[in-house]
CSV table of C-alpha atoms in Angstrom, one decimal:
chain,number,residue,atom,x,y,z
A,883,UNK,CA,38.4,13.8,72.4
A,884,UNK,CA,40.5,14.7,69.3
A,885,UNK,CA,38.8,16.0,66.1
A,886,UNK,CA,40.7,15.3,62.9
A,887,UNK,CA,41.5,18.1,60.5
A,888,UNK,CA,38.5,19.3,58.5
A,889,UNK,CA,36.1,17.6,60.7
A,890,UNK,CA,33.6,19.7,62.4
A,891,UNK,CA,32.6,19.5,66.2
A,892,UNK,CA,29.0,20.1,64.9
A,893,UNK,CA,28.9,16.9,62.5
A,894,UNK,CA,26.9,14.8,64.6
A,895,UNK,CA,24.6,12.8,62.3
A,896,UNK,CA,21.7,13.1,64.9
A,897,UNK,CA,20.1,10.1,66.7
A,898,UNK,CA,17.6,9.3,63.7
A,899,UNK,CA,20.5,9.0,61.1
A,900,UNK,CA,21.6,5.4,60.0
A,901,UNK,CA,25.3,6.8,61.0
A,902,UNK,CA,24.2,7.4,64.5
A,903,UNK,CA,26.9,6.2,66.7
A,904,UNK,CA,29.1,5.2,63.6
A,905,UNK,CA,30.3,8.3,62.1
A,906,UNK,CA,34.2,9.5,62.9
A,907,UNK,CA,32.2,12.6,64.8
A,908,UNK,CA,30.9,10.1,67.0
A,909,UNK,CA,34.2,8.9,68.4
A,910,UNK,CA,34.5,10.0,72.0
A,911,UNK,CA,30.8,10.7,72.5
A,912,UNK,CA,29.5,9.3,75.6
A,913,UNK,CA,26.2,8.3,74.0
A,914,UNK,CA,28.1,6.8,71.1
A,915,UNK,CA,27.0,3.1,72.2
A,916,UNK,CA,23.4,4.1,72.8
A,917,UNK,CA,23.2,5.7,69.3
A,918,UNK,CA,24.8,2.9,67.6
A,919,UNK,CA,22.3,0.5,69.0
A,920,UNK,CA,19.3,2.2,67.8
A,921,UNK,CA,17.9,2.8,71.2
A,922,UNK,CA,18.2,6.4,70.9
A,923,UNK,CA,15.9,6.3,67.8
A,924,UNK,CA,12.9,5.4,70.2
A,925,UNK,CA,10.7,8.7,70.8
A,926,UNK,CA,10.8,10.0,74.3
A,927,UNK,CA,7.3,9.4,75.8
A,928,UNK,CA,7.6,12.6,77.6
A,929,UNK,CA,7.2,14.3,74.6
A,930,UNK,CA,3.7,13.2,74.0
A,931,UNK,CA,2.9,13.7,77.6
A,932,UNK,CA,4.2,17.4,77.4
A,933,UNK,CA,2.0,17.8,74.2
A,934,UNK,CA,-1.0,16.9,76.0
A,935,UNK,CA,-0.1,19.0,78.9
A,936,UNK,CA,0.5,22.1,77.1
A,937,UNK,CA,-2.6,21.8,75.0
A,938,UNK,CA,-4.0,24.6,77.1
A,939,UNK,CA,-0.8,26.9,76.3
A,940,UNK,CA,-1.8,28.9,73.0
A,941,UNK,CA,1.7,30.4,72.4
A,942,UNK,CA,5.3,29.2,73.4
A,943,UNK,CA,8.4,31.7,73.0
A,944,UNK,CA,12.0,31.2,74.1
A,945,UNK,CA,14.3,34.0,74.8
A,946,UNK,CA,17.7,33.2,73.8
A,947,UNK,CA,21.1,34.7,73.3
A,948,UNK,CA,24.5,32.7,72.9
A,949,UNK,CA,26.0,35.5,75.3
A,950,UNK,CA,25.6,35.9,79.2
A,951,UNK,CA,24.7,39.1,80.6
A,952,UNK,CA,23.1,40.8,77.6
A,953,UNK,CA,19.5,40.9,79.5
A,954,UNK,CA,17.9,37.6,78.6
A,955,UNK,CA,16.2,37.6,82.0
A,956,UNK,CA,15.4,41.2,82.4
A,957,UNK,CA,13.6,41.2,79.0
A,958,UNK,CA,11.8,37.9,79.8
A,959,UNK,CA,10.4,39.4,83.0
A,960,UNK,CA,9.4,42.8,81.7
A,961,UNK,CA,8.1,41.0,78.3
A,962,UNK,CA,5.9,38.9,80.8
A,963,UNK,CA,4.8,42.1,82.7
A,964,UNK,CA,3.9,43.8,79.5
A,965,UNK,CA,1.8,41.0,78.2
A,966,UNK,CA,0.2,40.6,81.6
A,967,UNK,CA,-1.0,44.4,81.6
A,968,UNK,CA,-3.7,43.1,79.6
A,969,UNK,CA,-6.0,41.4,82.0
A,970,UNK,CA,-7.7,39.5,79.5
A,971,UNK,CA,-4.7,37.5,78.9
A,972,UNK,CA,-3.0,34.9,81.0
A,973,UNK,CA,0.9,34.8,81.0
A,974,UNK,CA,3.3,32.2,82.4
A,975,UNK,CA,7.2,32.7,82.7
A,976,UNK,CA,9.4,29.5,83.1
A,977,UNK,CA,12.9,30.0,84.0
A,978,UNK,CA,15.0,27.0,82.7
A,979,UNK,CA,18.4,28.6,83.8
A,980,UNK,CA,19.2,25.7,86.3
A,981,UNK,CA,22.6,27.0,87.2
A,982,UNK,CA,21.7,30.7,87.5
A,983,UNK,CA,18.1,31.3,88.4
A,984,UNK,CA,17.4,34.9,88.4
A,985,UNK,CA,13.7,35.1,87.7
A,986,UNK,CA,12.4,34.9,91.2
A,987,UNK,CA,14.8,37.9,92.3
A,988,UNK,CA,13.6,40.0,89.3
A,989,UNK,CA,10.0,39.1,89.8
A,990,UNK,CA,10.0,39.7,93.6
A,991,UNK,CA,9.2,36.4,94.5
A,992,UNK,CA,12.6,35.3,96.8
A,993,UNK,CA,11.5,32.9,99.4
A,994,UNK,CA,8.3,31.7,97.5
A,995,UNK,CA,7.9,27.9,97.3
A,996,UNK,CA,6.1,25.6,94.9
A,997,UNK,CA,3.2,23.7,96.1
A,998,UNK,CA,2.0,20.4,95.0
A,999,UNK,CA,-1.8,19.8,93.9
A,1000,UNK,CA,-3.7,17.1,92.5
A,1001,UNK,CA,-3.1,18.3,89.2
A,1002,UNK,CA,0.8,18.7,89.5
A,1003,UNK,CA,3.0,21.6,90.7
A,1004,UNK,CA,1.2,25.0,91.3
A,1005,UNK,CA,3.3,27.8,90.0
A,1006,UNK,CA,3.9,31.0,91.9
A,1007,UNK,CA,1.9,34.1,90.9
A,1008,UNK,CA,3.1,37.7,90.5
A,1009,UNK,CA,-0.5,38.7,89.5
A,1010,UNK,CA,-3.6,37.1,89.1
A,1011,UNK,CA,-2.6,36.5,85.4
A,1012,UNK,CA,1.1,36.1,85.8
A,1013,UNK,CA,2.5,32.8,86.8
A,1014,UNK,CA,6.1,32.0,87.2
A,1015,UNK,CA,8.1,28.7,87.7
A,1016,UNK,CA,11.8,28.4,88.5
A,1017,UNK,CA,14.3,26.1,90.2
A,1018,UNK,CA,14.8,28.9,92.4
A,1019,UNK,CA,11.6,28.1,94.4
A,1020,UNK,CA,12.9,24.6,95.2
A,1021,UNK,CA,16.1,25.9,96.7
A,1022,UNK,CA,16.4,26.1,100.5
A,1023,UNK,CA,18.4,29.7,100.2
A,1024,UNK,CA,18.9,31.8,97.1
A,1025,UNK,CA,22.7,31.0,97.7
A,1026,UNK,CA,22.6,27.3,97.1
A,1027,UNK,CA,24.6,26.1,94.1
A,1028,UNK,CA,23.0,23.8,91.8
A,1029,UNK,CA,25.9,21.4,90.9
A,1030,UNK,CA,24.3,19.0,88.3
A,1031,UNK,CA,25.4,17.3,85.2
A,1032,UNK,CA,23.3,17.3,81.8
A,1033,UNK,CA,21.2,14.3,82.4
A,1034,UNK,CA,19.8,15.8,85.9
A,1035,UNK,CA,19.2,19.2,84.1
A,1036,UNK,CA,17.2,17.7,81.5
A,1037,UNK,CA,15.1,15.8,84.0
A,1038,UNK,CA,14.3,19.2,85.6
A,1039,UNK,CA,13.3,20.9,82.4
A,1040,UNK,CA,10.9,17.8,81.5
A,1041,UNK,CA,9.5,17.9,84.9
A,1042,UNK,CA,8.8,21.8,84.6
A,1043,UNK,CA,7.0,21.2,81.2
A,1044,UNK,CA,5.3,18.0,82.1
A,1045,UNK,CA,4.4,18.6,85.7
A,1046,UNK,CA,3.4,21.9,86.2
A,1047,UNK,CA,-0.3,22.8,86.1
A,1048,UNK,CA,-0.2,26.1,84.0
A,1049,UNK,CA,-4.0,26.1,83.5
A,1050,UNK,CA,-5.2,28.1,80.3
A,1051,UNK,CA,-2.3,30.3,79.3
A,1052,UNK,CA,-2.2,32.6,76.4
A,1053,UNK,CA,1.9,33.0,76.3
A,1054,UNK,CA,4.4,30.8,78.0
A,1055,UNK,CA,7.5,32.7,78.0
A,1056,UNK,CA,10.8,30.6,78.4
A,1057,UNK,CA,13.9,32.2,79.7
A,1058,UNK,CA,17.1,30.3,78.8
A,1059,UNK,CA,20.7,30.3,80.0
A,1060,UNK,CA,23.4,31.5,77.5
A,1061,UNK,CA,24.6,29.0,75.2
A,1062,UNK,CA,23.5,26.3,72.6
A,1063,UNK,CA,23.8,23.1,74.9
A,1064,UNK,CA,21.9,20.8,77.4
A,1065,UNK,CA,19.2,23.2,78.5
A,1066,UNK,CA,18.4,24.6,75.0
A,1067,UNK,CA,18.4,20.9,73.5
A,1068,UNK,CA,16.3,19.8,76.1
A,1069,UNK,CA,13.6,22.5,75.8
A,1070,UNK,CA,13.6,22.2,72.0
A,1071,UNK,CA,13.2,18.3,72.1
A,1072,UNK,CA,10.4,18.3,74.8
A,1073,UNK,CA,8.4,21.0,73.3
A,1074,UNK,CA,8.6,19.3,69.6
A,1075,UNK,CA,5.2,17.6,70.1
A,1076,UNK,CA,3.5,20.9,71.5
A,1077,UNK,CA,5.2,23.3,69.1
A,1078,UNK,CA,7.4,26.3,69.7
A,1079,UNK,CA,6.2,29.7,68.1
A,1080,UNK,CA,9.7,31.1,67.8
A,1081,UNK,CA,12.5,32.7,69.6
A,1082,UNK,CA,13.4,36.2,70.5
A,1083,UNK,CA,17.2,36.8,70.2
A,1084,UNK,CA,18.7,39.4,72.8
A,1085,UNK,CA,22.2,40.7,72.1
A,1086,UNK,CA,24.0,44.1,73.1
A,1087,UNK,CA,25.9,46.2,70.3
A,1088,UNK,CA,29.5,45.2,70.6
A,1089,UNK,CA,31.0,42.7,68.2
A,1090,UNK,CA,32.0,40.2,71.3
A,1091,UNK,CA,28.4,39.7,72.0
A,1092,UNK,CA,27.1,39.5,68.2
A,1093,UNK,CA,29.6,36.6,67.6
A,1094,UNK,CA,27.9,34.5,70.0
A,1095,UNK,CA,24.4,35.6,69.1
A,1096,UNK,CA,25.1,34.4,65.6
A,1097,UNK,CA,25.9,31.0,66.8
A,1098,UNK,CA,22.7,31.0,68.6
A,1099,UNK,CA,20.7,32.0,65.4
A,1100,UNK,CA,22.4,29.0,63.6
A,1101,UNK,CA,21.4,26.8,66.4
A,1102,UNK,CA,17.9,27.9,65.9
A,1103,UNK,CA,18.1,27.2,62.1
A,1104,UNK,CA,19.6,23.8,62.9
A,1105,UNK,CA,16.7,22.8,65.4
A,1106,UNK,CA,14.0,24.6,63.1
A,1107,UNK,CA,13.1,27.3,65.6
A,1108,UNK,CA,11.5,30.2,63.8
A,1109,UNK,CA,13.3,33.3,64.7
A,1110,UNK,CA,11.0,35.9,65.3
A,1111,UNK,CA,13.6,38.7,65.6
A,1112,UNK,CA,16.6,40.5,67.5
A,1113,UNK,CA,16.4,43.0,70.3
A,1114,UNK,CA,19.5,45.3,70.7
A,1115,UNK,CA,19.7,45.8,74.7
A,1116,UNK,CA,21.8,48.1,76.2
A,1117,UNK,CA,21.8,50.6,73.0
A,1118,UNK,CA,23.3,53.7,74.3
A,1119,UNK,CA,22.9,55.7,77.6
A,1120,UNK,CA,21.3,59.0,77.6
A,1121,UNK,CA,22.5,61.2,80.4
A,1122,UNK,CA,19.1,62.1,82.5
A,1123,UNK,CA,20.6,65.4,83.1
A,1124,UNK,CA,22.4,66.7,80.1
A,1125,UNK,CA,20.8,64.7,77.8
A,1126,UNK,CA,24.1,63.7,76.0
A,1127,UNK,CA,24.0,60.2,74.7
A,1128,UNK,CA,27.1,57.8,75.5
A,1129,UNK,CA,27.7,54.4,73.7
A,1130,UNK,CA,28.7,52.3,76.5
A,1131,UNK,CA,29.0,49.3,74.5
A,1132,UNK,CA,30.2,51.0,70.9
A,1133,UNK,CA,28.7,49.0,67.8
A,1134,UNK,CA,31.9,48.9,66.1
A,1135,UNK,CA,30.7,46.3,63.3
A,1136,UNK,CA,27.3,48.0,62.9
A,1137,UNK,CA,25.4,46.4,65.9
A,1138,UNK,CA,22.5,44.6,65.7
A,1139,UNK,CA,21.2,46.5,62.7
A,1140,UNK,CA,23.9,45.3,60.5
A,1141,UNK,CA,23.9,41.7,61.9
A,1142,UNK,CA,20.1,41.5,60.9
A,1143,UNK,CA,20.6,43.0,57.6
A,1144,UNK,CA,23.2,40.4,56.8
A,1145,UNK,CA,21.3,37.5,58.2
A,1146,UNK,CA,17.8,38.8,57.0
A,1147,UNK,CA,16.2,39.0,60.3
A,1148,UNK,CA,13.9,42.0,61.6
A,1149,UNK,CA,15.4,44.1,64.4
A,1150,UNK,CA,12.5,44.2,66.6
A,1151,UNK,CA,13.9,47.3,68.6
A,1152,UNK,CA,16.6,49.0,70.6
A,1153,UNK,CA,16.5,49.2,74.4
A,1154,UNK,CA,18.6,51.8,75.9
A,1155,UNK,CA,20.6,51.5,79.1
A,1156,UNK,CA,18.8,52.9,82.2
A,1157,UNK,CA,20.2,52.5,85.6
A,1158,UNK,CA,16.5,52.3,86.9
A,1159,UNK,CA,16.0,49.1,85.2
A,1160,UNK,CA,18.7,47.2,87.4
A,1161,UNK,CA,17.3,48.7,90.4
A,1162,UNK,CA,13.7,47.8,89.5
A,1163,UNK,CA,15.1,44.1,89.1
A,1164,UNK,CA,16.9,44.3,92.4
A,1165,UNK,CA,13.9,45.4,94.1
A,1166,UNK,CA,11.7,42.8,92.5
A,1167,UNK,CA,9.4,45.4,90.9
A,1168,UNK,CA,8.4,46.0,87.5
A,1169,UNK,CA,10.3,48.8,85.5
A,1170,UNK,CA,7.6,49.5,83.3
A,1171,UNK,CA,5.3,50.6,86.0
A,1172,UNK,CA,7.8,52.4,88.0
A,1173,UNK,CA,9.1,54.4,85.1
A,1174,UNK,CA,6.4,54.2,82.5
A,1175,UNK,CA,7.6,57.1,80.5
A,1176,UNK,CA,11.4,56.4,80.0
A,1177,UNK,CA,12.7,55.7,76.5
A,1178,UNK,CA,13.4,52.1,77.9
A,1179,UNK,CA,10.1,51.6,79.0
A,1180,UNK,CA,8.5,53.0,75.6
A,1181,UNK,CA,10.8,50.5,73.9
A,1182,UNK,CA,9.6,47.6,75.7
A,1183,UNK,CA,5.9,48.6,75.1
A,1184,UNK,CA,6.4,49.4,71.5
A,1185,UNK,CA,7.9,45.7,71.0
A,1186,UNK,CA,5.1,44.2,72.9
A,1187,UNK,CA,2.2,46.1,71.3
A,1188,UNK,CA,2.9,44.8,67.9
A,1189,UNK,CA,0.1,42.5,66.2
A,1190,UNK,CA,0.0,38.8,66.4
A,1191,UNK,CA,-0.6,37.1,62.9
A,1192,UNK,CA,-0.4,33.6,61.6
A,1193,UNK,CA,2.6,32.8,59.5
A,1194,UNK,CA,1.5,31.5,56.2
A,1195,UNK,CA,-0.1,27.8,56.8
A,1196,UNK,CA,1.9,26.8,59.8
A,1197,UNK,CA,0.2,26.3,62.9
A,1198,UNK,CA,2.2,28.4,65.2
A,1199,UNK,CA,2.0,32.1,65.6
A,1200,UNK,CA,4.7,34.8,66.0
A,1201,UNK,CA,4.8,38.6,66.7
A,1202,UNK,CA,4.4,40.9,64.0
A,1203,UNK,CA,7.1,43.4,65.0
A,1204,UNK,CA,7.3,45.8,62.2
A,1205,UNK,CA,7.4,48.9,64.4
A,1206,UNK,CA,10.7,50.2,64.3
A,1207,UNK,CA,12.1,51.4,67.5
A,1208,UNK,CA,14.9,53.5,66.9
A,1209,UNK,CA,15.2,55.9,69.9
A,1210,UNK,CA,16.2,59.3,69.1
A,1211,UNK,CA,19.2,60.3,71.1
């Protein structure tokens, strides 16, 4: 597939355009004939089915980052734990990282299995008010590799959204893989009827991470997902003995703060490095309850304890995270 000079890889006209399957950007695309025939314009009936299925889910929040290894799953898990600390709230955590599902391990649910009921798949519960679903529950071993092409991944995500019996849920947190590809497009498409409240973007301070995160933010703008704000993870390390601060990932270009200023996005908080976070994840326990007074746990709690408000006249809600969590090192 060759791209001519001046032509962008992102110049796909979209399935609803009159130029679908006909523009120069469509050359070499495996879906070109389908788009050109007009068949792709027909709405997927699963979108309406999912909308009806998720009418009992009040808020849907995506955790995104263009970069791998920045702590999306760790943040998703601890965001879910923190929200579930309010016994009056029902929380659900959906892992759509099909090839690298780490949520079962982090949540202490390895070896658990999904059960079928009359109303669909039953999620696995960590607490009475915290439900989890992941492809990891469908594998015979945690070491099994999921070697799937895009269509099969999309089908799995559709099944998670349409067939899981979530029940009455206040917050559905969706943990995603890195990138802006199949899984992300699928979750946006299938939730287009049910509505997405917004996305929390995770990054680390160094520029090599911020470059990919900027792409993720651009993806959100293209598919019209509101960006709730940005979390800077692994933001400095405080030695527990001498209390000196080390910048393990130096913010050579200003870190997430500078990026947020440039893109007019809120910086929701900075979470410092803490080796105990990794240990808690490996052991399947909540870091927030294991070390509740640590700077990282305080940062998590401050992020979550912000208010919820209705954004203008839209029918979705987002977190009001005006609390600035600049940890004093």
